[in-house]
Coordinates of C-alpha atoms in Angstrom, one line a residue:
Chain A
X254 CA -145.0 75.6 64.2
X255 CA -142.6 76.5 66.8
X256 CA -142.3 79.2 68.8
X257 CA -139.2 80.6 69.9
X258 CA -139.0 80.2 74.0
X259 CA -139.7 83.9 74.8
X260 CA -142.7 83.6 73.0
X261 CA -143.9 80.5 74.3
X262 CA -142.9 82.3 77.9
X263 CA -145.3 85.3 77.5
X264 CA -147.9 83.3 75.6
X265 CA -148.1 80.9 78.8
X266 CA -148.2 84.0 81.0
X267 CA -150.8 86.0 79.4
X268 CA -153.0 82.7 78.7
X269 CA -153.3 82.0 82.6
X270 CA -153.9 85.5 83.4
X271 CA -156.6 85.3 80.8
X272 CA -158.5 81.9 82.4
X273 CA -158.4 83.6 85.3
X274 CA -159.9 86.8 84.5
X275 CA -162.6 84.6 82.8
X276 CA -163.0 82.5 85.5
X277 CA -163.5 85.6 87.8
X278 CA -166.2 86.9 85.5
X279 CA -167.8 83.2 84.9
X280 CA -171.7 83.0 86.0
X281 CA -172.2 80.6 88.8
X282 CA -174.8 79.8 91.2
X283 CA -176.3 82.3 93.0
X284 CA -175.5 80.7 96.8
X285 CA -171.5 80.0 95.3
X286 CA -170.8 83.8 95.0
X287 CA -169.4 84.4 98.2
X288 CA -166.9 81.2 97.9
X289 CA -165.3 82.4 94.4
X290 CA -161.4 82.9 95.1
X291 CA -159.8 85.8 93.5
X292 CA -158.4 84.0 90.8
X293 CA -156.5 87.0 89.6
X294 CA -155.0 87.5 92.8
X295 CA -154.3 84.2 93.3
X296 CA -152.5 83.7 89.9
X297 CA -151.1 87.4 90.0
X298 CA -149.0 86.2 93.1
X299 CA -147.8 83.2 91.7
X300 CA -146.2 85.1 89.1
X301 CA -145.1 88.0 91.6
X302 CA -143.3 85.0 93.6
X303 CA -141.7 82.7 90.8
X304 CA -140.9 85.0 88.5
X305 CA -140.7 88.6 89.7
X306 CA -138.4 89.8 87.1
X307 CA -141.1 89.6 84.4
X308 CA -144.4 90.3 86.5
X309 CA -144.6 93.1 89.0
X310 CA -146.3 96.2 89.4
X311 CA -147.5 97.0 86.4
X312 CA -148.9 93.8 85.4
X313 CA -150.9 94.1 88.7
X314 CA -152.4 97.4 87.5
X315 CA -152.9 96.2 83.8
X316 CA -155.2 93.4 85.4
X317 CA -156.7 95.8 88.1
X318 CA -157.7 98.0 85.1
X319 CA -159.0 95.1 83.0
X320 CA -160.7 93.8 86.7
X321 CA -162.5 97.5 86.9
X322 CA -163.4 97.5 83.3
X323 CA -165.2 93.9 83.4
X324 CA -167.0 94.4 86.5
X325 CA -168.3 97.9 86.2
X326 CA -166.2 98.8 88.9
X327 CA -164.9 102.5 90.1
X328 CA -162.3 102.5 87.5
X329 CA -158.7 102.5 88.9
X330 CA -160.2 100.7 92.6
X331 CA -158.6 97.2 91.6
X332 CA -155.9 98.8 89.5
X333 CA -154.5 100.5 92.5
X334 CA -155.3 97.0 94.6
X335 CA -153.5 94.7 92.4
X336 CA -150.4 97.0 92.2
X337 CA -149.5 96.9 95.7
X338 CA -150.4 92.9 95.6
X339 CA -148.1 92.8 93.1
X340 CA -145.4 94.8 94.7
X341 CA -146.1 92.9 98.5
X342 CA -145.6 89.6 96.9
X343 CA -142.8 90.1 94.6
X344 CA -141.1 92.0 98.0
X345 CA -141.6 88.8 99.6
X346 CA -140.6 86.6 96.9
X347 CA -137.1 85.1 98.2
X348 CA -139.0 84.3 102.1
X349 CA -142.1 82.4 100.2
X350 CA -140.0 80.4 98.0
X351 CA -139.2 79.3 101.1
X352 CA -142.1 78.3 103.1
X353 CA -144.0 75.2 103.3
X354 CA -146.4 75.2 101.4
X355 CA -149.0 75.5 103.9
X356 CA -147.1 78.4 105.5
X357 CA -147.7 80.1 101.7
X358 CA -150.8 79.6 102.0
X359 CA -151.4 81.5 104.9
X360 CA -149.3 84.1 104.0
X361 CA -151.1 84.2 100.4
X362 CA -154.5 84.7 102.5
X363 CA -153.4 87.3 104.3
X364 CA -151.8 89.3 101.6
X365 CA -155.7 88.3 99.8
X366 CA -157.6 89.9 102.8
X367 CA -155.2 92.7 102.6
X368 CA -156.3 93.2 99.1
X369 CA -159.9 92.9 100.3
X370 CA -159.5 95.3 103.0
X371 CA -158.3 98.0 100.6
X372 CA -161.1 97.4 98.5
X373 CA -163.3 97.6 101.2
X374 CA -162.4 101.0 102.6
X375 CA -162.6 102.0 98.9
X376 CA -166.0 101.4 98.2
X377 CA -167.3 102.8 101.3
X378 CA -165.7 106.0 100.4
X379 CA -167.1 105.6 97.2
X380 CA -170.2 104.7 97.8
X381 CA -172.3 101.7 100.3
X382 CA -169.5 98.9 101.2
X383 CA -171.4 95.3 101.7
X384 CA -171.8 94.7 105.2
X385 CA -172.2 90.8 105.5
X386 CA -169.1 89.1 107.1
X387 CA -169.3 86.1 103.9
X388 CA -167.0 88.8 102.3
X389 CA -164.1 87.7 103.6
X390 CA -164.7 83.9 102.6
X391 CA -162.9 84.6 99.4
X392 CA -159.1 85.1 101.2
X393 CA -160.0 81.8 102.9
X394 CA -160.7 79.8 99.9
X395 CA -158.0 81.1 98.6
X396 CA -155.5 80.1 100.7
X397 CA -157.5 76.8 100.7
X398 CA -156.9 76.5 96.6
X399 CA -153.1 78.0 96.9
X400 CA -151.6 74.3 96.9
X401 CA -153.4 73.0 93.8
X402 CA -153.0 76.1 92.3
X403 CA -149.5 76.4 92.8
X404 CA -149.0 72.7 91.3
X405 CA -150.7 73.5 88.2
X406 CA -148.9 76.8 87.8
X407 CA -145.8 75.1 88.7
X408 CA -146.2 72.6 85.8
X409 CA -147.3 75.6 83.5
X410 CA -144.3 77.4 84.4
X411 CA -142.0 74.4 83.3
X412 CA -143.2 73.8 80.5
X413 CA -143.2 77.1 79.4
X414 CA -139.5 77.6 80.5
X415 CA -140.3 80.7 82.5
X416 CA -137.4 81.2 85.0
Chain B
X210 CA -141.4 103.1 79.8
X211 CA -143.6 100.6 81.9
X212 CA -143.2 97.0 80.4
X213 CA -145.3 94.5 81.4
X214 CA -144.3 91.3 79.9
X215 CA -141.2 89.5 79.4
X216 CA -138.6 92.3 79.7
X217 CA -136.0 92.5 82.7
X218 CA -137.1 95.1 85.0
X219 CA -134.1 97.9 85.2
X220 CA -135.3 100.9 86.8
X221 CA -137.5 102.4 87.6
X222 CA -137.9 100.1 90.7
X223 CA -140.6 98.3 91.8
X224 CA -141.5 101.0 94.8
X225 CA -141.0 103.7 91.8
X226 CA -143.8 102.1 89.7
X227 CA -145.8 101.2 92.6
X228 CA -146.0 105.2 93.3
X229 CA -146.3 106.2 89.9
X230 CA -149.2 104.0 89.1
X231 CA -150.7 104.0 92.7
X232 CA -151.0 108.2 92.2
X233 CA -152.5 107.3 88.3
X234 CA -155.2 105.1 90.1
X235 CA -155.9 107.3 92.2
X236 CA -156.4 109.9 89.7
X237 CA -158.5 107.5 88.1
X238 CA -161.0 107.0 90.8
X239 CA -161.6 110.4 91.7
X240 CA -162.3 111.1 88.1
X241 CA -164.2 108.5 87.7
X242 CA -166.2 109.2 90.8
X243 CA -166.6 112.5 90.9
X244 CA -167.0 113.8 86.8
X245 CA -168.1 111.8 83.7
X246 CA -165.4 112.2 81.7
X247 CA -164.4 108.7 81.5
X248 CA -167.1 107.6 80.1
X249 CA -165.8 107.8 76.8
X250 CA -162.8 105.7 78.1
X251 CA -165.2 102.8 79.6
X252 CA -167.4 102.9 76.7
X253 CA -164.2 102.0 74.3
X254 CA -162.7 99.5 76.6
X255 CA -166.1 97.8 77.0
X256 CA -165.7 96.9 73.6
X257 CA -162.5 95.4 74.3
X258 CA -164.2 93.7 77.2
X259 CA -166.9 92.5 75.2
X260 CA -164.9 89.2 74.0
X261 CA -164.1 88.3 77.5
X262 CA -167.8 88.5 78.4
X263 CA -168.7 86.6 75.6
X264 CA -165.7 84.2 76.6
X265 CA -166.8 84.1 80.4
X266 CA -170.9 83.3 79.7
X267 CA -170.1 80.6 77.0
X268 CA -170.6 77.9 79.4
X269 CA -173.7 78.6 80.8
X270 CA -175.2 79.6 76.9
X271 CA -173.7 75.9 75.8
X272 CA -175.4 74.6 79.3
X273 CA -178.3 76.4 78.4
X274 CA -178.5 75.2 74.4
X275 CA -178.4 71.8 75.7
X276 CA -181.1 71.7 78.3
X277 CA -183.0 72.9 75.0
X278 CA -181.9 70.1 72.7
X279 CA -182.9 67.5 75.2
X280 CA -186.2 69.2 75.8
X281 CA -188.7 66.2 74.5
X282 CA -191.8 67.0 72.2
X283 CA -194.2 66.3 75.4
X284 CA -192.3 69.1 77.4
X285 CA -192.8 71.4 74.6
X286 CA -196.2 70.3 74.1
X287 CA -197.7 70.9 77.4
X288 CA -195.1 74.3 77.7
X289 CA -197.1 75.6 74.4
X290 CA -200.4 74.7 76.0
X291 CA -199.7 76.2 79.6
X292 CA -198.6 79.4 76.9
X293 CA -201.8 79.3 75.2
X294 CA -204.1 79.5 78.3
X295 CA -202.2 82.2 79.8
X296 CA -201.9 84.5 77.0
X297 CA -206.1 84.0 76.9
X298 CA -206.2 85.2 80.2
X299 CA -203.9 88.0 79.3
X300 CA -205.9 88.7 76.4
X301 CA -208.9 88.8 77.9
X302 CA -207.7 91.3 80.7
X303 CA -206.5 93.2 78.0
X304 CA -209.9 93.7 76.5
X305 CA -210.7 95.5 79.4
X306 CA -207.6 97.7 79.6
X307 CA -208.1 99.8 76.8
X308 CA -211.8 100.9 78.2
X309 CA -210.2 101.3 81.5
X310 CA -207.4 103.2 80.7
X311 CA -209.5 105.6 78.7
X312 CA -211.9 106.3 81.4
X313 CA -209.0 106.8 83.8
X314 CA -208.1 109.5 81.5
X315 CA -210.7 110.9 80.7
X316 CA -211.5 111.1 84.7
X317 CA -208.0 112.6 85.3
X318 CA -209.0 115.2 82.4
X319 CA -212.3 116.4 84.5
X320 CA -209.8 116.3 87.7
X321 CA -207.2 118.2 85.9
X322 CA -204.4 116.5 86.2
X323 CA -202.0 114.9 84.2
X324 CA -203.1 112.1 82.0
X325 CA -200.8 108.9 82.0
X326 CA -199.3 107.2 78.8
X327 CA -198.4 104.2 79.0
X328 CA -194.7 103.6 79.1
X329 CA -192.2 102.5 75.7
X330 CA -190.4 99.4 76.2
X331 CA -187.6 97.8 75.1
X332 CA -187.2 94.2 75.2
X333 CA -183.1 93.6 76.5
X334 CA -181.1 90.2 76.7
X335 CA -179.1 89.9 80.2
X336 CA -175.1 89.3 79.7
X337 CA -174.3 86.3 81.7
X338 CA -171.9 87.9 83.7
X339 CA -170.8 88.2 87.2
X340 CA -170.4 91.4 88.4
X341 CA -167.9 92.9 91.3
X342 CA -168.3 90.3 94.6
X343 CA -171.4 91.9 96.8
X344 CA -172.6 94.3 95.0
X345 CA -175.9 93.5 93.3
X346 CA -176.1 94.7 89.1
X347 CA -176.3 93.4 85.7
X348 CA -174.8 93.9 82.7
X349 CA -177.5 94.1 79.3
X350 CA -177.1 93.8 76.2
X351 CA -178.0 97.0 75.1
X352 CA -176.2 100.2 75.2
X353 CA -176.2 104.4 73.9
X354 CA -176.8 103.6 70.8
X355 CA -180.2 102.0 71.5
X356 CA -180.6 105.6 73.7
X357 CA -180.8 103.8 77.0
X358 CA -179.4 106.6 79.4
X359 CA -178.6 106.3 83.3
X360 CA -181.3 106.7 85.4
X361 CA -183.4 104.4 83.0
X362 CA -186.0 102.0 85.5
X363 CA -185.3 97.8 84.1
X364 CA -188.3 95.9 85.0
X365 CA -188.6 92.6 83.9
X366 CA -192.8 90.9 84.1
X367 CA -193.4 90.5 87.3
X368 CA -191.9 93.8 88.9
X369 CA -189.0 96.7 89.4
X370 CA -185.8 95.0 88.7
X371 CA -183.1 98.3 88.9
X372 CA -182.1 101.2 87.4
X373 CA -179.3 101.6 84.6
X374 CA -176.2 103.1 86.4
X375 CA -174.0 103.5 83.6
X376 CA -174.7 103.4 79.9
X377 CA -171.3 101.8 77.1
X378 CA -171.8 102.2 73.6
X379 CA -173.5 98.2 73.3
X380 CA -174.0 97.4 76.8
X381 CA -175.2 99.3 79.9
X382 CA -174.8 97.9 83.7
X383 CA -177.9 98.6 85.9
X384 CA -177.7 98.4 89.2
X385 CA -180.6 96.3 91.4
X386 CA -183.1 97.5 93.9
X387 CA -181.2 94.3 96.2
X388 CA -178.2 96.7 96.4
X389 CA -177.1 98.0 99.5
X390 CA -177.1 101.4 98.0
X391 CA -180.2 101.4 96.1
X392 CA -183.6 103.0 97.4
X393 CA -187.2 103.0 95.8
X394 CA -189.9 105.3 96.5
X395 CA -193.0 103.4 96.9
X396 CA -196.7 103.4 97.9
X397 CA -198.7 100.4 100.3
X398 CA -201.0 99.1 97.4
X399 CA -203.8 98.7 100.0
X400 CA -203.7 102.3 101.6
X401 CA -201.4 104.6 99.8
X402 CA -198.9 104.4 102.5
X403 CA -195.9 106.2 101.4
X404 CA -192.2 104.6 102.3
X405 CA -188.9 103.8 100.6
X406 CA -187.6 100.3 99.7
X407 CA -183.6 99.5 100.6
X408 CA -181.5 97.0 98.9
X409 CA -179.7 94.9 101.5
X410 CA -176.9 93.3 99.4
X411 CA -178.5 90.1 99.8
X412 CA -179.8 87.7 97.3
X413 CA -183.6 88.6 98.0
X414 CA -184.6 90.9 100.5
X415 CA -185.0 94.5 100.6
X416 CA -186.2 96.2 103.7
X417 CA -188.7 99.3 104.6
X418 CA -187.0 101.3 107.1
X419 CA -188.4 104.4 108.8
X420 CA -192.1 103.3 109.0
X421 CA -193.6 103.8 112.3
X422 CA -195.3 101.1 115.1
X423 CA -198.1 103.1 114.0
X424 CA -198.3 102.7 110.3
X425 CA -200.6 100.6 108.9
X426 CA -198.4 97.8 106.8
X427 CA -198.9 93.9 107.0
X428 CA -197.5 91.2 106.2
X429 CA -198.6 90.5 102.3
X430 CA -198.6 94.1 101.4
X431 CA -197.9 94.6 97.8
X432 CA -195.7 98.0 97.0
X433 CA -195.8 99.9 94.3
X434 CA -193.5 102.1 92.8
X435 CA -195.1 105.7 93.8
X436 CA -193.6 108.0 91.3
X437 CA -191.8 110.4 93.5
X438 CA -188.3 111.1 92.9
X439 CA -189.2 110.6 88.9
X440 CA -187.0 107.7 88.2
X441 CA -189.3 104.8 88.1
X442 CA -192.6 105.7 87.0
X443 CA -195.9 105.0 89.4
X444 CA -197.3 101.6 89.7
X445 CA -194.9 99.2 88.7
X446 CA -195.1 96.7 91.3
X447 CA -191.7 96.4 93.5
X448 CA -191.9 93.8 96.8
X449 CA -194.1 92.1 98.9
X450 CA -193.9 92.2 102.5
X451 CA -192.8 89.4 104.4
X452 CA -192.1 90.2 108.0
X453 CA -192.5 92.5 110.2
X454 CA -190.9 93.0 113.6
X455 CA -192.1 95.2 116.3
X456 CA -189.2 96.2 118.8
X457 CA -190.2 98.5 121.5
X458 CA -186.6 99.2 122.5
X459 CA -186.6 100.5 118.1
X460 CA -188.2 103.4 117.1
X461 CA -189.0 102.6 113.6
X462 CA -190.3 99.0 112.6
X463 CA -188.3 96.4 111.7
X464 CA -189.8 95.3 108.1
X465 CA -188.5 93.1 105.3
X466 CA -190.1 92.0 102.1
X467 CA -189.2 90.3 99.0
X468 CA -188.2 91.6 95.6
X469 CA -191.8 90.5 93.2
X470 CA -188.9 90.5 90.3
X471 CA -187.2 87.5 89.5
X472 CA -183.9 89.3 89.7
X473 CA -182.1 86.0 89.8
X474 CA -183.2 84.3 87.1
X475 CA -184.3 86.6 84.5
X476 CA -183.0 86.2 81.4
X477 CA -184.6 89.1 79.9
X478 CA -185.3 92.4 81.4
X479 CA -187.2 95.5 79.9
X480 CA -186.2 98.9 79.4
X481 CA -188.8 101.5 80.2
X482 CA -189.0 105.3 79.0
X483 CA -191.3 106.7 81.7
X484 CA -194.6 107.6 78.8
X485 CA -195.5 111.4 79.6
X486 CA -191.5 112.5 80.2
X487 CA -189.8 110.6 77.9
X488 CA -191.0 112.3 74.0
X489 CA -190.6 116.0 76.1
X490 CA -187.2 115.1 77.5
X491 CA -186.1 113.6 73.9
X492 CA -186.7 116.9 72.3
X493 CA -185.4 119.5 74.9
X494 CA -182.2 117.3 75.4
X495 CA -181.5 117.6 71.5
X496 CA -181.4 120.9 70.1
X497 CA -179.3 121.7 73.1
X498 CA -176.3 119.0 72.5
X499 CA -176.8 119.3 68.4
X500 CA -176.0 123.1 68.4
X501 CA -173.1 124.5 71.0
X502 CA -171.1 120.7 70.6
X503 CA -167.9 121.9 70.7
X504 CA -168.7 124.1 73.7
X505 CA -170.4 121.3 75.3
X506 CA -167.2 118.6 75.0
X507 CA -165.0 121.6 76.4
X508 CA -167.3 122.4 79.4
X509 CA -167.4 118.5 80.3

């Protein structure tokens, strides 16, 4: 079976948008909670920064929407999130191709906390926001994960010919 | 006019979208916050959602499946035995409950107040899901068309686990008395105390705010739902205390307790419809949506 390369392109993008919507959603141990990265974030700037000509804003708010819709979540919170994620990182694009990696990393954790800060003031409008400082851990293992994942994403992204 | 995948981006622009969509969310929210008529919406995408879930909870079902292959006859053995003395015990409290509950009734009759039924449940698997970082619900395997409806108390046997907060057509999520915006009216078992239990957002604790130096709480206390508010129906049992901490500089105590649910490792929770409400509320809620429908769906 072969697939002709813009397939195989879109089938590699949506595929690791998918593990990582199940891998936000996965159960885990009750005392891990607070260190789960936000994998669609995470992978969601990838994308935004190595190929922003075929995922930008509206893939952020197609994976917001599907974020909202898994977790029970006030619908259009992550949707509106993950769009200006989206739209920050593919801005910034050309600059983090640029960075060490390191220097990515931090920049990805602060464009993570960002995210988290919106979706903070969000659900204390909406309703009780959490109050413990663990949730800011996730940004930070975030930006811990950002090398390895951008490896492995790299390798996906060769593989699948995505330019 | 939005494509997501794979096409070159022409305009609109990226700040364009950004707008568009950010004003769409935004509509989103407040509709979703302020009206129910998105319901419909989240109860179809949940069904889209529901292969994720399934996707997502695989691994802990497989973990789960093999713990129970490798169980060994011995472990099942002495499990059926422990089972066996305990539902005798059950049983024989049980013998007694039937005479009790009568007489209570028949008491409350010669008081003249209302006599209590005892409550219908519903037996509902937990989805083994994660749900939105810090907040503290559950999705369940159960949804409108087994007539769970929001508001509905979820206890599972040892106490108050939550209430449903929003009902899809196969699943419902309830929110759990641990959340930082979830409050429980409830009674000191010892004294009839009256107070409210707060979720905290962590794991295990719940705290009673507002209670005086002066009120007469300990550490042990046992509370009980009390019935007021008519969500959760009296006496289910909700926390125990565990601390309490008397600031002078406070003017309310500073009390703690912990959830007498096993909120984080029940598998299976119960459904309750209150007893004495539920049949009355059944039968005033349906001639009302069955007649004026098309009314109704234009007014919401």
């Amino acid at each position: 079976m072969t697939l002709s390369p813009q397939t195989k392109a879109r089938l590699a993008l949506v595929s690791t948008f998918l593990v990582a919507i199940v891998l936000s959603i996965m159960p885990g141990p009750t005392w891990a909670e607070p260190f789960r990265p936000d994998w669609v974030g995470l992978v969601l700037v990838y994308w935004c920064i190595a190929a922003p000509g075929r995922v930008g804003v509206g893939t952020g708010f197609v994976l917001g929407l599907a974020m909202d819709v898994l977790y029970g979540a006030l619908l259009g919170s992550n949707a509106l999130v993950k769009s200006l994620l989206a739209f920050l990182a593919n801005r910034m694009h050309l600059r983090m191709r640029m960075f060490p990696r390191w220097q990515q990393a931090v920049a990805v954790m602060l464009l993570l906390a960002l995210d988290q800060l919106l979706v903070l003031w969000i659900r204390g409008a909406a309703g009780r926001a959490p109050e413990t400082l663990f949730y800011w851990t996730p940004s930070v293992v975030g930006m811990v994960i950002w090398p390895w994942l951008f490896v492995i994403l790299r390798d996906v992204r060769r593989r699948a010919k995505i330019a | 006019m939005i494509h997501v995948f794979g096409r070159p981006l022409r305009p609109p622009s990226q700040l364009t979208r950004l707008i568009l969509l950010g004003v769409l969310a935004a509509a989103l929210m407040v509709l979703d916050h302020r009206s129910n008529q998105l319901a419909k919406i989240r109860s179809a995408l949940s069904l889209l959602a529901a292969p994720i879930h399934f996707l997502a909870a695989l691994p802990a079902r497989a973990g789960g499946s093999m713990t129970e292959f490798f169980t060994t006859r011995d472990a099942l053995r002495s499990d059926n035995d422990r089972l066996q003395a305990e539902r005798e015990i059950l049983m024989a409290r049980l013998q007694q409950q039937a005479a009790l509950e009568a007489e209570n009734n028949r008491l409350r009759e010669m008081l003249g107040s209302a006599t209590r039924v005892s409550d219908r449940a519903l037996a509902a698997e937990l989805i083994e899901v994660t749900s939105e970082p810090f907040t503290r619900q559950i999705l369940i395997a159960r949804g409108s068309r087994d007539a769970v409806s929001v508001g509905q108390p979820v206890i599972d046997a040892y106490g108050v686990m939550g209430q449903i907060t929003r009902v899809m057509l196969a699943t419902s999520q309830a929110t759990l008395i641990t959340d930082a915006g979830h409050a429980v009216p409830v009674l000191v078992n010892r004294n009839g105390l009256r107070a409210l239990v707060f979720g905290t957002g962590a794991q295990d604790t719940v705290r009673v705010p507002y209670l005086t130096a002066l009120s007469d709480i300990k550490e042990g206390d046992l509370l009980v739902t009390s019935g007021m508010g008519g969500t959760f129906p009296p006496g289910y049992p909700v926390a125990s205390v565990t601390k309490i901490v008397n600031d002078p500089n406070e003017s309310f105590l500073e009390i703690t307790a912990k959830p007498t649910a096993h909120i984080n490792h029940s598998k299976q929770v119960l459904l309750i419809w209150p007893g004495a409400k539920a049949p009355k509320a059944e039968a005033s809620a349906k001639p009302e949506r069955a007649a004026p429908r098309a009314r109704a769906g234009a007014a919401r």
